[in-house]
Tab-separated table of C-alpha atoms in Angstrom:
chain	number	residue	atom	x	y	z
A	1	UNK	CA	120.663	100.750	97.847
A	2	UNK	CA	116.919	101.055	97.272
A	3	UNK	CA	114.857	104.243	97.080
A	4	UNK	CA	111.450	104.691	98.675
A	5	UNK	CA	109.095	107.666	98.505
A	6	UNK	CA	106.387	108.648	100.975
A	7	UNK	CA	103.781	111.402	101.062
A	8	UNK	CA	102.515	111.405	104.668
A	9	UNK	CA	99.177	113.182	104.116
A	10	UNK	CA	96.345	112.278	101.720
A	11	UNK	CA	94.642	114.704	99.387
A	12	UNK	CA	97.556	116.756	98.080
A	13	UNK	CA	97.533	115.954	94.382
A	14	UNK	CA	100.738	117.879	93.663
A	15	UNK	CA	102.854	115.867	96.082
A	16	UNK	CA	101.220	112.597	95.044
A	17	UNK	CA	102.114	113.372	91.421
A	18	UNK	CA	105.639	114.195	92.577
A	19	UNK	CA	105.869	110.765	94.227
A	20	UNK	CA	104.411	109.085	91.150
A	21	UNK	CA	106.957	110.730	88.861
A	22	UNK	CA	109.837	109.856	91.168
A	23	UNK	CA	108.690	106.231	91.189
A	24	UNK	CA	108.743	106.142	87.381
A	25	UNK	CA	111.982	108.079	86.946
A	26	UNK	CA	114.979	106.110	85.735
A	27	UNK	CA	117.126	108.242	88.029
A	28	UNK	CA	115.265	107.167	91.176
A	29	UNK	CA	113.229	104.000	90.584
A	30	UNK	CA	111.644	104.671	93.956
A	31	UNK	CA	109.038	102.414	95.494
A	32	UNK	CA	105.990	104.341	96.718
A	33	UNK	CA	104.901	103.516	100.261
A	34	UNK	CA	101.090	103.709	100.431
A	35	UNK	CA	99.335	105.524	103.238
A	36	UNK	CA	96.932	103.776	105.597
A	37	UNK	CA	94.007	104.560	103.259
A	38	UNK	CA	95.741	102.826	100.362
A	39	UNK	CA	96.598	105.989	98.477
A	40	UNK	CA	98.283	107.011	96.285
A	41	UNK	CA	97.482	104.490	93.559
A	42	UNK	CA	98.594	103.947	89.972
A	43	UNK	CA	102.321	103.917	90.570
A	44	UNK	CA	104.641	101.326	89.084
A	45	UNK	CA	106.220	99.834	92.197
A	46	UNK	CA	104.930	99.672	95.765
A	47	UNK	CA	107.037	99.396	98.869
A	48	UNK	CA	106.402	98.625	102.501
A	49	UNK	CA	107.972	100.032	105.634
A	50	UNK	CA	109.446	96.653	106.475
A	51	UNK	CA	111.303	96.593	103.131
A	52	UNK	CA	113.584	99.484	104.121
A	53	UNK	CA	117.099	98.358	105.011
A	54	UNK	CA	120.498	99.825	105.829
A	55	UNK	CA	121.772	102.136	103.104
A	56	UNK	CA	118.331	102.771	101.644
A	57	UNK	CA	116.846	106.190	101.012
A	58	UNK	CA	113.386	107.340	102.116
A	59	UNK	CA	112.245	110.398	100.150
A	60	UNK	CA	109.570	112.453	101.914
A	61	UNK	CA	107.503	114.850	99.788
A	62	UNK	CA	105.760	117.958	101.088
A	63	UNK	CA	105.740	121.756	100.986
A	64	UNK	CA	108.047	124.011	102.955
A	65	UNK	CA	106.931	127.072	104.904
A	66	UNK	CA	108.375	130.357	103.666
A	67	UNK	CA	108.742	131.946	107.106
A	68	UNK	CA	108.894	129.059	109.585
A	69	UNK	CA	111.619	126.429	109.998
A	70	UNK	CA	109.491	124.340	112.372
A	71	UNK	CA	106.821	123.121	109.947
A	72	UNK	CA	106.050	121.594	106.568
A	73	UNK	CA	102.640	120.991	105.035
A	74	UNK	CA	100.324	119.584	102.383
A	75	UNK	CA	97.577	121.351	100.408
A	76	UNK	CA	94.389	119.306	100.458
A	77	UNK	CA	90.813	120.025	99.374
A	78	UNK	CA	89.898	120.344	103.047
A	79	UNK	CA	92.643	122.888	103.675
A	80	UNK	CA	96.332	123.043	104.445
A	81	UNK	CA	97.644	120.345	106.785
A	82	UNK	CA	100.626	121.449	108.866
A	83	UNK	CA	103.066	119.157	110.657
A	84	UNK	CA	105.953	120.141	112.876
A	85	UNK	CA	109.289	118.359	112.681
A	86	UNK	CA	108.320	116.688	115.950
A	87	UNK	CA	105.129	115.300	114.397
A	88	UNK	CA	106.963	114.023	111.338
A	89	UNK	CA	109.550	112.286	113.507
A	90	UNK	CA	106.789	110.752	115.633
A	91	UNK	CA	105.005	109.485	112.515
A	92	UNK	CA	108.214	107.900	111.260
A	93	UNK	CA	108.748	106.358	114.680
A	94	UNK	CA	105.382	104.599	114.455
A	95	UNK	CA	105.983	103.391	110.902
A	96	UNK	CA	109.512	102.075	111.284
A	97	UNK	CA	110.246	98.858	113.083
A	98	UNK	CA	113.243	98.184	115.290
A	99	UNK	CA	115.382	96.869	112.369
A	100	UNK	CA	114.745	100.054	110.367
A	101	UNK	CA	115.519	102.335	113.314
A	102	UNK	CA	118.780	100.518	113.939
A	103	UNK	CA	119.793	100.760	110.278
A	104	UNK	CA	121.574	103.726	108.721
A	105	UNK	CA	118.876	105.226	106.483
A	106	UNK	CA	118.926	108.407	104.427
A	107	UNK	CA	115.826	110.503	105.088
A	108	UNK	CA	115.664	112.898	102.128
A	109	UNK	CA	113.254	115.839	102.225
A	110	UNK	CA	111.948	116.901	98.825
A	111	UNK	CA	110.558	119.951	100.568
A	112	UNK	CA	111.272	123.564	99.651
A	113	UNK	CA	113.697	125.364	101.991
A	114	UNK	CA	114.151	122.312	104.211
A	115	UNK	CA	117.862	123.176	104.591
A	116	UNK	CA	117.377	126.946	104.942
A	117	UNK	CA	117.547	128.790	108.222
A	118	UNK	CA	115.795	132.031	109.146
A	119	UNK	CA	117.788	134.465	111.263
A	120	UNK	CA	120.160	131.688	112.322
A	121	UNK	CA	117.380	129.361	113.418
A	122	UNK	CA	118.009	125.682	112.727
A	123	UNK	CA	116.567	124.433	109.415
A	124	UNK	CA	113.691	121.971	109.381
A	125	UNK	CA	115.982	119.113	108.294
A	126	UNK	CA	118.338	119.776	111.187
A	127	UNK	CA	115.461	119.776	113.663
A	128	UNK	CA	114.148	116.514	112.218
A	129	UNK	CA	117.556	114.862	112.644
A	130	UNK	CA	117.559	115.810	116.325
A	131	UNK	CA	114.037	114.450	116.789
A	132	UNK	CA	114.838	111.174	115.027
A	133	UNK	CA	117.808	110.690	117.318
A	134	UNK	CA	115.368	110.888	120.227
A	135	UNK	CA	113.492	107.956	118.670
A	136	UNK	CA	116.725	105.925	118.423
A	137	UNK	CA	116.862	106.207	114.645
A	138	UNK	CA	120.167	106.213	112.739
A	139	UNK	CA	121.484	107.573	109.470
A	140	UNK	CA	121.191	111.067	108.013
A	141	UNK	CA	118.611	113.708	107.124
A	142	UNK	CA	119.051	115.488	103.786
A	143	UNK	CA	117.478	118.838	102.966
A	144	UNK	CA	117.750	121.415	100.194
A	145	UNK	CA	118.337	125.135	100.131
A	146	UNK	CA	115.919	126.864	97.788
A	147	UNK	CA	112.695	125.836	96.118
A	148	UNK	CA	112.657	122.224	94.916
A	149	UNK	CA	111.018	121.857	91.492
A	150	UNK	CA	110.462	118.981	89.086
A	151	UNK	CA	110.311	119.009	85.308
A	152	UNK	CA	109.674	116.569	82.470
A	153	UNK	CA	107.765	113.901	84.373
A	154	UNK	CA	110.428	113.300	86.957
A	155	UNK	CA	113.404	113.280	84.625
A	156	UNK	CA	114.795	116.523	86.016
A	157	UNK	CA	115.015	117.889	89.541
A	158	UNK	CA	116.335	121.401	90.099
A	159	UNK	CA	116.441	124.001	92.829
A	160	UNK	CA	115.332	127.531	92.090
A	161	UNK	CA	117.412	130.010	94.042
A	162	UNK	CA	119.719	129.322	96.922
A	163	UNK	CA	117.305	130.055	99.748
A	164	UNK	CA	113.945	131.480	100.738
A	165	UNK	CA	114.623	134.946	99.304
A	166	UNK	CA	116.406	134.018	96.085
A	167	UNK	CA	113.752	131.409	95.253
A	168	UNK	CA	111.413	134.252	94.326
A	169	UNK	CA	113.778	135.949	91.870
A	170	UNK	CA	115.549	135.005	88.678
A	171	UNK	CA	114.851	134.199	85.073
A	172	UNK	CA	113.327	131.221	83.351
A	173	UNK	CA	115.567	128.422	82.204
A	174	UNK	CA	114.921	126.768	78.858
A	175	UNK	CA	112.871	123.594	78.753
A	176	UNK	CA	115.526	121.590	76.864
A	177	UNK	CA	118.123	122.501	79.475
A	178	UNK	CA	116.012	121.177	82.324
A	179	UNK	CA	114.650	118.235	80.358
A	180	UNK	CA	118.182	117.115	79.662
A	181	UNK	CA	119.225	117.198	83.296
A	182	UNK	CA	119.489	114.022	85.321
A	183	UNK	CA	120.015	113.147	88.929
A	184	UNK	CA	123.721	113.887	89.466
A	185	UNK	CA	126.309	111.710	91.109
A	186	UNK	CA	128.736	112.884	93.794
A	187	UNK	CA	131.504	112.892	91.172
A	188	UNK	CA	129.457	114.724	88.543
A	189	UNK	CA	127.481	117.609	90.111
A	190	UNK	CA	125.760	119.104	87.093
A	191	UNK	CA	125.249	122.860	86.967
A	192	UNK	CA	121.954	123.599	85.223
A	193	UNK	CA	121.764	127.341	84.798
A	194	UNK	CA	123.855	130.360	85.703
A	195	UNK	CA	120.905	132.451	86.855
A	196	UNK	CA	118.935	131.077	89.762
A	197	UNK	CA	118.474	127.451	88.708
A	198	UNK	CA	120.882	124.893	90.090
A	199	UNK	CA	121.197	121.184	90.060
A	200	UNK	CA	119.771	120.137	93.380
A	201	UNK	CA	122.970	118.399	94.451
A	202	UNK	CA	124.636	121.795	94.790
A	203	UNK	CA	121.978	122.895	97.272
A	204	UNK	CA	122.036	119.740	99.377
A	205	UNK	CA	122.853	119.779	103.082
A	206	UNK	CA	123.140	116.709	105.284
A	207	UNK	CA	122.748	116.286	109.035
A	208	UNK	CA	123.780	113.106	110.850
A	209	UNK	CA	121.251	111.582	113.210
A	210	UNK	CA	123.665	111.547	116.102
């Protein structure tokens, strides 16, 4: 299984750095897929859309919306760029070829609150899974409850809080605790901190594209 990482919109330095750190992390070893303008640059390993195969993971980086389960966005110098789940699915549809759509791929959203609902509304990740089904894609969409954060140059991923509300509360966790964390395995879900910081595997939700 290979990992790929994609930031759909140019100009958001924070998400580009996130992708860069994921590409260099021993836990992920993800290949960065460049955008049409050739950015981002400076990463260790590049990937192409045609390289994605069955069982692979495509990590999508962006920012979640605190009060809206329909959209995600990117903060650029020209302003905030907002995409709906429908737009993201359409963009993926144009990038993926028939072999990729037919393959079972994991679409993983490193996006805050992508698995959280608001007043019983479907989470963004759930909506994206439905849209991808409409484009004849297969596999799963993975989202996270809470605010996704990265520490120590990609060595540690954690989730602050368990949802939109609890992401804003809680204490600080020590640097050594987070620096020592690694991407967990299904058989070893690491608990990072007892007060508001969790290993991201404990906050993961998965929706089949079916």
